[in-house]
Each structure stands twice: as C-alpha cells, then as structure tokens.
mmCIF file with all atom_site columns, C-alpha atoms in Angstrom:
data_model
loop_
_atom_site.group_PDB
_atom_site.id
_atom_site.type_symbol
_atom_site.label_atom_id
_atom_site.label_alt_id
_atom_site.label_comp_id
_atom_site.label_asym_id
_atom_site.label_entity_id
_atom_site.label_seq_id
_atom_site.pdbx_PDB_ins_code
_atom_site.Cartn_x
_atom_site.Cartn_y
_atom_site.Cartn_z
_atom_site.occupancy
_atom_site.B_iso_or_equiv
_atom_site.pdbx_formal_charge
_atom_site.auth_seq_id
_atom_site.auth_comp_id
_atom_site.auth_asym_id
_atom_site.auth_atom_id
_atom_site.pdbx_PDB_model_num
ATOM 1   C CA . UNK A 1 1   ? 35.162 -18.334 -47.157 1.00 0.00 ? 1   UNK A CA 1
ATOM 2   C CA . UNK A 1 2   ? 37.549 -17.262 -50.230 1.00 0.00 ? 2   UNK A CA 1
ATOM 3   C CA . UNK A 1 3   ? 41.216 -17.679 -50.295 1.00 0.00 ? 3   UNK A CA 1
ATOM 4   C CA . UNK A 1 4   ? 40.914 -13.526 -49.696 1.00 0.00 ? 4   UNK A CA 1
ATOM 5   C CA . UNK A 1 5   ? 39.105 -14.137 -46.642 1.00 0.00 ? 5   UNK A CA 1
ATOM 6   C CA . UNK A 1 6   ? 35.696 -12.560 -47.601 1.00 0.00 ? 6   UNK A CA 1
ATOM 7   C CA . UNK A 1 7   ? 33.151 -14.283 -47.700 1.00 0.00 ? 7   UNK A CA 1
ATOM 8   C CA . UNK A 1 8   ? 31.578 -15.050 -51.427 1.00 0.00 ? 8   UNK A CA 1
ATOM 9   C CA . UNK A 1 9   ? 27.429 -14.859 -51.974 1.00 0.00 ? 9   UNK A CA 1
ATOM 10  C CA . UNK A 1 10  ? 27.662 -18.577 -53.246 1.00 0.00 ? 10  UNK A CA 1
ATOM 11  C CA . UNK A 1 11  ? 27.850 -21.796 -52.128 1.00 0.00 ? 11  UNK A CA 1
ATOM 12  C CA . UNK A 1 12  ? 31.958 -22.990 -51.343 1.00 0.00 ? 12  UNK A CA 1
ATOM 13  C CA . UNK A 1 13  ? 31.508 -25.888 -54.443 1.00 0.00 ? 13  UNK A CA 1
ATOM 14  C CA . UNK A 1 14  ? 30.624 -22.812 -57.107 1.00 0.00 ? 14  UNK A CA 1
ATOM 15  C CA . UNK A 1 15  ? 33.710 -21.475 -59.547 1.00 0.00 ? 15  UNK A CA 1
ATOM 16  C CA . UNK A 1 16  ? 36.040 -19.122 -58.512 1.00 0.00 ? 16  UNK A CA 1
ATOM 17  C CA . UNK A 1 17  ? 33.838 -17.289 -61.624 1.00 0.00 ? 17  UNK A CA 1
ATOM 18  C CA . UNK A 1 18  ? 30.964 -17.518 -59.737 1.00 0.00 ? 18  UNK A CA 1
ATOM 19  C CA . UNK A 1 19  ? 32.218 -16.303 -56.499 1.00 0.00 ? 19  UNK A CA 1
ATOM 20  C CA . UNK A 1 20  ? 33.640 -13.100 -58.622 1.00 0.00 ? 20  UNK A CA 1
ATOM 21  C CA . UNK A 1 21  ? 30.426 -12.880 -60.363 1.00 0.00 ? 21  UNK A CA 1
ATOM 22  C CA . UNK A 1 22  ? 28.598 -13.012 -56.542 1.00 0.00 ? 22  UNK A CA 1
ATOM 23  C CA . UNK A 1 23  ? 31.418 -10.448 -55.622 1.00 0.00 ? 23  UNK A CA 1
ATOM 24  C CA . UNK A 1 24  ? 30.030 -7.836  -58.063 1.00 0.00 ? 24  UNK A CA 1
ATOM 25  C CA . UNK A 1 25  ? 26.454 -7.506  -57.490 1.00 0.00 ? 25  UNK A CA 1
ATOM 26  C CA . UNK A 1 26  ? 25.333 -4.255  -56.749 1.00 0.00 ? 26  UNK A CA 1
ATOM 27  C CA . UNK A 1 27  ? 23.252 -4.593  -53.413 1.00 0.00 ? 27  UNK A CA 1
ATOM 28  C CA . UNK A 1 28  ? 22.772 -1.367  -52.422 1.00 0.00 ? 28  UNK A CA 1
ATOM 29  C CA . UNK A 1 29  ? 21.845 -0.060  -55.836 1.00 0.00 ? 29  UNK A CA 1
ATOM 30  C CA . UNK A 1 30  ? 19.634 -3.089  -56.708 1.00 0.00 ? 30  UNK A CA 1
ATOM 31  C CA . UNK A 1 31  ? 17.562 -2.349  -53.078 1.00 0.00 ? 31  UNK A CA 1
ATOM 32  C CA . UNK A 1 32  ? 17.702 1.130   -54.144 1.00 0.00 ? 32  UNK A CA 1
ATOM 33  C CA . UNK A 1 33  ? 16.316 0.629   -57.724 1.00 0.00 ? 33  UNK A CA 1
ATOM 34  C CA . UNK A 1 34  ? 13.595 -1.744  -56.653 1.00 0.00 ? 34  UNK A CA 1
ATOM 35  C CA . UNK A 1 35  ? 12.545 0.955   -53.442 1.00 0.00 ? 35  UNK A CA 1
ATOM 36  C CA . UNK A 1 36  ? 12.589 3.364   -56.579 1.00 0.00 ? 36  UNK A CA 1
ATOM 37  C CA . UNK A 1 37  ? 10.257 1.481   -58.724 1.00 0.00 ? 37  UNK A CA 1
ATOM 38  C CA . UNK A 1 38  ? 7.458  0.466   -56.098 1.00 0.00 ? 38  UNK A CA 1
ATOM 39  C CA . UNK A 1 39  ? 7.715  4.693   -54.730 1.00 0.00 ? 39  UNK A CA 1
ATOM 40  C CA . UNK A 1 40  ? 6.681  5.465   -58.524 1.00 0.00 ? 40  UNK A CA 1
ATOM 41  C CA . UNK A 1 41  ? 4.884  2.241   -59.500 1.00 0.00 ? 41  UNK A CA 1
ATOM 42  C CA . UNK A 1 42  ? 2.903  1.659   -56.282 1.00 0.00 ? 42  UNK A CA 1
ATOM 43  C CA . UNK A 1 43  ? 2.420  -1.617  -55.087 1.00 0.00 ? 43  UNK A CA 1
ATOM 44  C CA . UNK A 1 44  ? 3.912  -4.250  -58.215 1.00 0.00 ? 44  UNK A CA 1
ATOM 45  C CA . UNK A 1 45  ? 4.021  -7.725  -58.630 1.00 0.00 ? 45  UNK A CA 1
ATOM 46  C CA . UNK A 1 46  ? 7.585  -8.847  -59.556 1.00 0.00 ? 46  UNK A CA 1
ATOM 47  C CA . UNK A 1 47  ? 6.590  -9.149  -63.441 1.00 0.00 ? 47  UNK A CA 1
ATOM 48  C CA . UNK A 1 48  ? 5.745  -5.349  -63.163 1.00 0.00 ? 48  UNK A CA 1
ATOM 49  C CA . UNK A 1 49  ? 8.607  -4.340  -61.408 1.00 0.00 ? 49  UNK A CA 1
ATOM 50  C CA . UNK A 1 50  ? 10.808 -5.823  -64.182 1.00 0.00 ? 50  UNK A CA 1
ATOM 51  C CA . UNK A 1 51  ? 8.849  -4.467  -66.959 1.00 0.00 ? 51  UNK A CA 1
ATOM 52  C CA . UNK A 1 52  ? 8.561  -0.990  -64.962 1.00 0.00 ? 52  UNK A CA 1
ATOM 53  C CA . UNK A 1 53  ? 12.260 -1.462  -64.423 1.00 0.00 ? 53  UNK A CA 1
ATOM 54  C CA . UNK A 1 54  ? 12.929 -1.437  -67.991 1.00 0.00 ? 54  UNK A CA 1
ATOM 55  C CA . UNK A 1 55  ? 10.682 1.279   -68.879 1.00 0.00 ? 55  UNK A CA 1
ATOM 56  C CA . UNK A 1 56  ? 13.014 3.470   -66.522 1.00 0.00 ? 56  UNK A CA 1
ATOM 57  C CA . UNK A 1 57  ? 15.701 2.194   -68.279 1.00 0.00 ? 57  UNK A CA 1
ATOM 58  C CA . UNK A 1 58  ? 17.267 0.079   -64.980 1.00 0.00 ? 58  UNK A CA 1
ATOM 59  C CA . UNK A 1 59  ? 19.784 -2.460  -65.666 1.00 0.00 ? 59  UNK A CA 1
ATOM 60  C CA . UNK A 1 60  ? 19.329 -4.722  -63.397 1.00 0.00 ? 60  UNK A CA 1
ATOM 61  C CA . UNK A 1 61  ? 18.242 -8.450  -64.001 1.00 0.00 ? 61  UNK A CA 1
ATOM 62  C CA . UNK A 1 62  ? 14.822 -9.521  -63.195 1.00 0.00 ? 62  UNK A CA 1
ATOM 63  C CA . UNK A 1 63  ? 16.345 -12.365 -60.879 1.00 0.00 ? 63  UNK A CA 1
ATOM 64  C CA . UNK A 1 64  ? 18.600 -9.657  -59.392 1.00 0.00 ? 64  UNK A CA 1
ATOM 65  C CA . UNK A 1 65  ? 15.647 -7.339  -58.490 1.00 0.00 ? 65  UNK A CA 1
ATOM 66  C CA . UNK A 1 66  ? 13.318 -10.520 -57.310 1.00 0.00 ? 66  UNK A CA 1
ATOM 67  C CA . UNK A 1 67  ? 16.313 -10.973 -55.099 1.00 0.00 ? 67  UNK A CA 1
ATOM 68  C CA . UNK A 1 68  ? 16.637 -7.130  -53.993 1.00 0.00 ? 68  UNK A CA 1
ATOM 69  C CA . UNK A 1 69  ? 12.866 -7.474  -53.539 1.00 0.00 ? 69  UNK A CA 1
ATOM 70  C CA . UNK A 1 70  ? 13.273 -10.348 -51.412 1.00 0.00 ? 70  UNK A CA 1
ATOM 71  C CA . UNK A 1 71  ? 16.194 -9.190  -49.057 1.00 0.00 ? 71  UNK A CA 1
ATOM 72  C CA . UNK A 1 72  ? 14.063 -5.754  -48.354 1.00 0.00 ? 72  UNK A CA 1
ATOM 73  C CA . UNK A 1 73  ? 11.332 -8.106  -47.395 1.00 0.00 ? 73  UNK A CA 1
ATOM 74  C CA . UNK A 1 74  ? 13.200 -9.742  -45.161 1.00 0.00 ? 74  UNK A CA 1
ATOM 75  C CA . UNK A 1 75  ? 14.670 -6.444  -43.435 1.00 0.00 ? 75  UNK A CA 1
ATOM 76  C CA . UNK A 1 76  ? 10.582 -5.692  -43.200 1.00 0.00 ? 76  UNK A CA 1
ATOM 77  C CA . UNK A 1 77  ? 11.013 -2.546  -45.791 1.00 0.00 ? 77  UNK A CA 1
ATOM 78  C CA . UNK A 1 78  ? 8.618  -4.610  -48.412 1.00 0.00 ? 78  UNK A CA 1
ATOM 79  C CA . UNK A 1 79  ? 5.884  -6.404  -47.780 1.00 0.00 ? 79  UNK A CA 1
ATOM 80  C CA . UNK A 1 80  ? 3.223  -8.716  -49.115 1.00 0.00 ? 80  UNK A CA 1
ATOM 81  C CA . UNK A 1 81  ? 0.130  -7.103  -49.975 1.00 0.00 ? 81  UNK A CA 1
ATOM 82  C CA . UNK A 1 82  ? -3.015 -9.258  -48.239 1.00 0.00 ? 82  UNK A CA 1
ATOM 83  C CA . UNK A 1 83  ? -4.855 -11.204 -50.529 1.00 0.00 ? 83  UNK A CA 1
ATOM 84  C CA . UNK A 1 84  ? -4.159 -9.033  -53.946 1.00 0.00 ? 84  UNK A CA 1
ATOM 85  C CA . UNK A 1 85  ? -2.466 -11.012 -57.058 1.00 0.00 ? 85  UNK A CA 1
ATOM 86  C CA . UNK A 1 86  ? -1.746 -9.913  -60.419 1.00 0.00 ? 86  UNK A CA 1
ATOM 87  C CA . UNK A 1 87  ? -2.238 -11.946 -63.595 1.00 0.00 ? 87  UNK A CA 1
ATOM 88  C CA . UNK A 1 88  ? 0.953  -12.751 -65.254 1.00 0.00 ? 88  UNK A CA 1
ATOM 89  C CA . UNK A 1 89  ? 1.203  -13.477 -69.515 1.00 0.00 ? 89  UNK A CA 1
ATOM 90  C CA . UNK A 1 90  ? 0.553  -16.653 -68.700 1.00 0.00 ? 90  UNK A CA 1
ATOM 91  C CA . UNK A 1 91  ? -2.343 -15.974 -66.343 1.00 0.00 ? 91  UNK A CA 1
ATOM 92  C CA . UNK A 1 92  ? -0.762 -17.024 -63.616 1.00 0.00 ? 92  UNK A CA 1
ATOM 93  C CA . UNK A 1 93  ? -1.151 -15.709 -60.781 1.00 0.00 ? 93  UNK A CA 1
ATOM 94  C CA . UNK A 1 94  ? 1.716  -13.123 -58.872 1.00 0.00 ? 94  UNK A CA 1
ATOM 95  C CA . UNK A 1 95  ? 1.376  -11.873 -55.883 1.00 0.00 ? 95  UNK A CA 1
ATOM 96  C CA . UNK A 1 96  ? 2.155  -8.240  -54.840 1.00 0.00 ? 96  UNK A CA 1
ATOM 97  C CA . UNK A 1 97  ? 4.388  -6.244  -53.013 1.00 0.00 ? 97  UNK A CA 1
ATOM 98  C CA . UNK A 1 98  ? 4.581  -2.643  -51.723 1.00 0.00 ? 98  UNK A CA 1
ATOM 99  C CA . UNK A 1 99  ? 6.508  -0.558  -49.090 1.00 0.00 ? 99  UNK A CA 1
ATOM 100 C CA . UNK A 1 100 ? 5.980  -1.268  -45.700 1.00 0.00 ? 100 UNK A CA 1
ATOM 101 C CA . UNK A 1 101 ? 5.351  2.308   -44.913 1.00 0.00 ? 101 UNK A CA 1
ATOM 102 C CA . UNK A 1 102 ? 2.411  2.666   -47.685 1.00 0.00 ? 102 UNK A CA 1
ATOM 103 C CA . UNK A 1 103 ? 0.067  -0.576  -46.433 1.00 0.00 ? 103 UNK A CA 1
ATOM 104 C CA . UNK A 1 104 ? -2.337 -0.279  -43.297 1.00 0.00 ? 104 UNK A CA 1
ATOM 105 C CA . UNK A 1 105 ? -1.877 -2.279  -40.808 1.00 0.00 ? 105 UNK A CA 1
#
C-alpha cells in the first residue's frame, strides 16, 4: 500500500513513477475498448485486436489491451475459443478470443 493509502497496481519494490504510472491506467475504458473491438471484429486473436484497435484509431497499448483482454477473461466476459488459432507475422501461432455471450456452449 502507498503512503496515500491506496493501493498501487505494482509490486511495493517498483518507483513511486511506476506506482503513478499504475495509478493512471484507464480500466474501465481499456475493458470497454477491447469489448468494442471483438463486438465489431468478432472473435480476434490479440495481434488482431491491436491492429483492429489501431484501425479504429484506439489509443491504448497492445500490452494494455492484452491485459484488458485478460482481466475480462477472468470476470468470464471473454473467453477462449476451442481449438481455433490464428497465424501471427511470424507464423506463430495465437490463439483466439471472443465474447462469452457469442460462443456455444
């Protein structure tokens, strides 16, 4: 916990910088922006969220919408879909997400 008594999204041994920086992140609007993209986009591996992301003109890192991505997985509003992958630039393999309320069950 911070000297302010909220508590920072980093680790206690990070800069105060990097505490503010953890301070300022846009949750809501990053959740919001990646719900946003796979409503439009469909179901996206992460590489196509950030390059749909950009297309839309969203601001938003790619970490900080893998991240968004990842926390509206965990709240079970994104999910996996089984046993599709996309092929990144480097032919790598990505694996791909869509809206909970869009995949059969």
């Amino acid at each position: 916990m911070a000297l302010d008594g909220a508590s920072p999204r980093t680790s206690t041994s990070h800069p105060v910088t990097s505490v503010d920086a953890g301070r300022a992140v846009a949750l809501p609007e990053s959740q919001t922006a990646v719900l946003m993209l796979l409503t439009s986009g469909g179901s996206l591996a992460d590489h196509e969220m950030t390059a749909l992301a950009a297309k839309h003109g969203i601001s938003f890192s790619p970490q900080r919408l893998r991240t968004a991505r990842s926390e509206l997985a965990e709240a079970g509003r994104v999910v996996l879909v089984d046993g599709e992958f996309r092929l990144t630039k480097s032919k790598y393999r990505a694996q791909v997400w869509a809206l909970a309320d869009r995949v059969a069950a």
